[in-house]
Short mmCIF file of N, CA and C in Angstrom, two decimals:
data_model
loop_
_atom_site.label_atom_id
_atom_site.label_comp_id
_atom_site.label_asym_id
_atom_site.label_seq_id
_atom_site.Cartn_x
_atom_site.Cartn_y
_atom_site.Cartn_z
N UNK A 172 -3.69 2.05 19.22
CA UNK A 172 -4.98 2.54 19.60
C UNK A 172 -5.94 2.33 18.44
N UNK A 173 -7.06 1.73 18.70
CA UNK A 173 -8.07 1.51 17.68
C UNK A 173 -9.07 2.66 17.66
N UNK A 174 -9.49 3.01 16.47
CA UNK A 174 -10.51 4.04 16.29
C UNK A 174 -11.54 3.52 15.31
N UNK A 175 -12.78 3.84 15.57
CA UNK A 175 -13.87 3.47 14.66
C UNK A 175 -14.20 4.67 13.78
N UNK A 176 -14.34 4.40 12.48
CA UNK A 176 -14.75 5.43 11.53
C UNK A 176 -15.89 4.87 10.71
N UNK A 177 -16.81 5.70 10.36
CA UNK A 177 -17.90 5.26 9.49
C UNK A 177 -18.24 6.38 8.53
N UNK A 178 -18.93 6.01 7.46
CA UNK A 178 -19.30 6.98 6.45
C UNK A 178 -20.69 6.63 5.93
N UNK A 179 -21.55 7.60 5.89
CA UNK A 179 -22.87 7.44 5.31
C UNK A 179 -23.03 8.56 4.28
N UNK A 180 -23.15 8.18 3.03
CA UNK A 180 -23.25 9.17 1.95
C UNK A 180 -24.55 9.96 2.09
N UNK A 181 -24.48 11.26 1.84
CA UNK A 181 -25.69 12.07 1.92
C UNK A 181 -26.68 11.76 0.80
N UNK A 182 -26.22 11.13 -0.26
CA UNK A 182 -27.13 10.80 -1.35
C UNK A 182 -26.44 9.98 -2.41
N UNK A 183 -27.19 9.56 -3.40
CA UNK A 183 -26.66 8.77 -4.50
C UNK A 183 -25.67 9.60 -5.32
N UNK A 184 -24.59 8.99 -5.75
CA UNK A 184 -23.62 9.69 -6.57
C UNK A 184 -22.56 10.44 -5.80
N UNK A 185 -22.39 10.12 -4.52
CA UNK A 185 -21.39 10.80 -3.69
C UNK A 185 -20.13 9.97 -3.51
N UNK A 186 -19.71 9.29 -4.60
CA UNK A 186 -18.53 8.43 -4.51
C UNK A 186 -17.27 9.21 -4.15
N UNK A 187 -17.15 10.44 -4.62
CA UNK A 187 -15.97 11.24 -4.30
C UNK A 187 -15.87 11.49 -2.80
N UNK A 188 -17.01 11.73 -2.17
CA UNK A 188 -17.00 11.92 -0.71
C UNK A 188 -16.57 10.64 0.00
N UNK A 189 -16.99 9.50 -0.52
CA UNK A 189 -16.57 8.22 0.05
C UNK A 189 -15.06 8.06 -0.04
N UNK A 190 -14.50 8.31 -1.21
CA UNK A 190 -13.06 8.17 -1.39
C UNK A 190 -12.29 9.12 -0.48
N UNK A 191 -12.77 10.33 -0.32
CA UNK A 191 -12.11 11.30 0.55
C UNK A 191 -12.19 10.87 2.01
N UNK A 192 -13.34 10.37 2.43
CA UNK A 192 -13.50 9.90 3.81
C UNK A 192 -12.64 8.68 4.07
N UNK A 193 -12.55 7.79 3.10
CA UNK A 193 -11.71 6.61 3.23
C UNK A 193 -10.25 6.99 3.38
N UNK A 194 -9.81 7.91 2.56
CA UNK A 194 -8.41 8.37 2.65
C UNK A 194 -8.13 9.05 3.99
N UNK A 195 -9.06 9.86 4.46
CA UNK A 195 -8.88 10.55 5.73
C UNK A 195 -8.82 9.56 6.90
N UNK A 196 -9.63 8.52 6.83
CA UNK A 196 -9.68 7.54 7.93
C UNK A 196 -8.51 6.57 7.89
N UNK A 197 -8.09 6.16 6.70
CA UNK A 197 -7.07 5.12 6.58
C UNK A 197 -5.67 5.70 6.47
N UNK A 198 -5.51 6.77 5.73
CA UNK A 198 -4.20 7.39 5.59
C UNK A 198 -3.35 6.74 4.51
N UNK A 199 -2.10 7.13 4.49
CA UNK A 199 -1.18 6.73 3.42
C UNK A 199 -0.29 5.55 3.77
N UNK A 200 -0.39 5.04 4.98
CA UNK A 200 0.48 3.91 5.36
C UNK A 200 -0.29 2.97 6.28
N UNK A 201 0.27 1.80 6.45
CA UNK A 201 -0.35 0.81 7.33
C UNK A 201 -1.12 -0.22 6.53
N UNK A 202 -1.60 -1.22 7.24
CA UNK A 202 -2.30 -2.35 6.63
C UNK A 202 -3.80 -2.19 6.78
N UNK A 203 -4.51 -2.51 5.72
CA UNK A 203 -5.98 -2.54 5.77
C UNK A 203 -6.39 -4.00 5.88
N UNK A 204 -7.20 -4.33 6.86
CA UNK A 204 -7.66 -5.69 7.06
C UNK A 204 -9.06 -5.84 6.49
N UNK A 205 -9.27 -6.94 5.78
CA UNK A 205 -10.58 -7.21 5.18
C UNK A 205 -10.91 -8.67 5.41
N UNK A 206 -12.19 -8.99 5.42
CA UNK A 206 -12.59 -10.39 5.55
C UNK A 206 -12.65 -11.04 4.17
N UNK A 207 -12.99 -10.27 3.16
CA UNK A 207 -13.08 -10.80 1.81
C UNK A 207 -12.28 -9.89 0.90
N UNK A 208 -11.00 -10.15 0.81
CA UNK A 208 -10.06 -9.28 0.10
C UNK A 208 -10.47 -9.04 -1.36
N UNK A 209 -10.87 -10.08 -2.06
CA UNK A 209 -11.19 -9.91 -3.48
C UNK A 209 -12.38 -8.98 -3.67
N UNK A 210 -13.37 -9.04 -2.79
CA UNK A 210 -14.51 -8.13 -2.88
C UNK A 210 -14.07 -6.69 -2.63
N UNK A 211 -13.32 -6.46 -1.56
CA UNK A 211 -12.89 -5.10 -1.21
C UNK A 211 -12.00 -4.50 -2.30
N UNK A 212 -11.07 -5.30 -2.80
CA UNK A 212 -10.19 -4.80 -3.86
C UNK A 212 -10.97 -4.51 -5.13
N UNK A 213 -11.97 -5.32 -5.43
CA UNK A 213 -12.81 -5.07 -6.60
C UNK A 213 -13.57 -3.76 -6.47
N UNK A 214 -14.10 -3.49 -5.28
CA UNK A 214 -14.79 -2.21 -5.03
C UNK A 214 -13.83 -1.05 -5.22
N UNK A 215 -12.61 -1.18 -4.71
CA UNK A 215 -11.62 -0.12 -4.85
C UNK A 215 -11.24 0.10 -6.31
N UNK A 216 -11.11 -0.99 -7.09
CA UNK A 216 -10.78 -0.85 -8.51
C UNK A 216 -11.90 -0.14 -9.26
N UNK A 217 -13.16 -0.49 -8.98
CA UNK A 217 -14.29 0.18 -9.64
C UNK A 217 -14.33 1.66 -9.26
N UNK A 218 -14.08 1.95 -7.99
CA UNK A 218 -14.08 3.34 -7.53
C UNK A 218 -12.93 4.12 -8.20
N UNK A 219 -11.78 3.47 -8.37
CA UNK A 219 -10.64 4.12 -9.03
C UNK A 219 -10.95 4.44 -10.49
N UNK A 220 -11.67 3.54 -11.17
CA UNK A 220 -12.06 3.81 -12.57
C UNK A 220 -13.04 4.98 -12.64
N UNK A 221 -13.93 5.05 -11.67
CA UNK A 221 -14.92 6.11 -11.63
C UNK A 221 -14.31 7.45 -11.25
N UNK A 222 -13.30 7.42 -10.38
CA UNK A 222 -12.67 8.63 -9.85
C UNK A 222 -11.16 8.58 -10.08
N UNK A 223 -10.68 8.86 -11.28
CA UNK A 223 -9.25 8.75 -11.58
C UNK A 223 -8.34 9.56 -10.65
N UNK A 224 -8.82 10.67 -10.13
CA UNK A 224 -8.00 11.47 -9.23
C UNK A 224 -7.68 10.72 -7.94
N UNK A 225 -8.52 9.77 -7.56
CA UNK A 225 -8.31 8.99 -6.34
C UNK A 225 -7.67 7.63 -6.63
N UNK A 226 -7.43 7.33 -7.90
CA UNK A 226 -6.90 6.02 -8.28
C UNK A 226 -5.57 5.68 -7.60
N UNK A 227 -4.60 6.60 -7.53
CA UNK A 227 -3.33 6.22 -6.88
C UNK A 227 -3.53 5.77 -5.42
N UNK A 228 -4.35 6.48 -4.68
CA UNK A 228 -4.61 6.08 -3.29
C UNK A 228 -5.29 4.72 -3.23
N UNK A 229 -6.31 4.51 -4.05
CA UNK A 229 -7.07 3.26 -4.01
C UNK A 229 -6.22 2.08 -4.46
N UNK A 230 -5.37 2.28 -5.44
CA UNK A 230 -4.46 1.22 -5.87
C UNK A 230 -3.45 0.88 -4.78
N UNK A 231 -2.93 1.92 -4.12
CA UNK A 231 -2.01 1.69 -3.00
C UNK A 231 -2.72 0.97 -1.86
N UNK A 232 -3.95 1.34 -1.59
CA UNK A 232 -4.72 0.68 -0.55
C UNK A 232 -4.88 -0.81 -0.85
N UNK A 233 -5.13 -1.14 -2.10
CA UNK A 233 -5.24 -2.55 -2.48
C UNK A 233 -3.93 -3.30 -2.21
N UNK A 234 -2.81 -2.64 -2.42
CA UNK A 234 -1.51 -3.28 -2.15
C UNK A 234 -1.31 -3.52 -0.65
N UNK A 235 -1.96 -2.72 0.17
CA UNK A 235 -1.79 -2.82 1.63
C UNK A 235 -2.89 -3.64 2.30
N UNK A 236 -3.77 -4.24 1.52
CA UNK A 236 -4.90 -4.98 2.06
C UNK A 236 -4.53 -6.44 2.30
N UNK A 237 -4.89 -6.93 3.48
CA UNK A 237 -4.64 -8.31 3.88
C UNK A 237 -5.97 -8.97 4.20
N UNK A 238 -6.15 -10.18 3.72
CA UNK A 238 -7.39 -10.91 3.91
C UNK A 238 -7.34 -11.74 5.19
N UNK A 239 -8.18 -11.41 6.15
CA UNK A 239 -8.24 -12.16 7.41
C UNK A 239 -8.79 -13.57 7.22
N UNK A 240 -9.48 -13.80 6.12
CA UNK A 240 -10.05 -15.12 5.88
C UNK A 240 -8.95 -16.17 5.71
N UNK A 241 -7.82 -15.77 5.14
CA UNK A 241 -6.75 -16.71 4.82
C UNK A 241 -6.25 -17.47 6.06
N UNK A 242 -5.86 -16.80 7.13
CA UNK A 242 -5.35 -17.58 8.27
C UNK A 242 -6.43 -18.35 9.03
N UNK A 243 -7.68 -18.04 8.80
CA UNK A 243 -8.76 -18.71 9.53
C UNK A 243 -9.43 -19.83 8.73
N UNK A 244 -8.96 -20.10 7.52
CA UNK A 244 -9.52 -21.20 6.71
C UNK A 244 -9.14 -22.54 7.29
#
């Protein structure tokens, strides 16, 4: 079953809310699909440096990310 989730920050500097919403929507298992894997992983790495408490989740998410661009090249 597919579900749509979105997040709109209430203001500048709400990165922690973004990380929490991402974790709630994605969870601890499964594959994350991206069109541009290197961009998404880079965003997650920067967010992990900014929010060390969320780093384990974001690093795990990067391990579970698959680039859809690869099979369509």
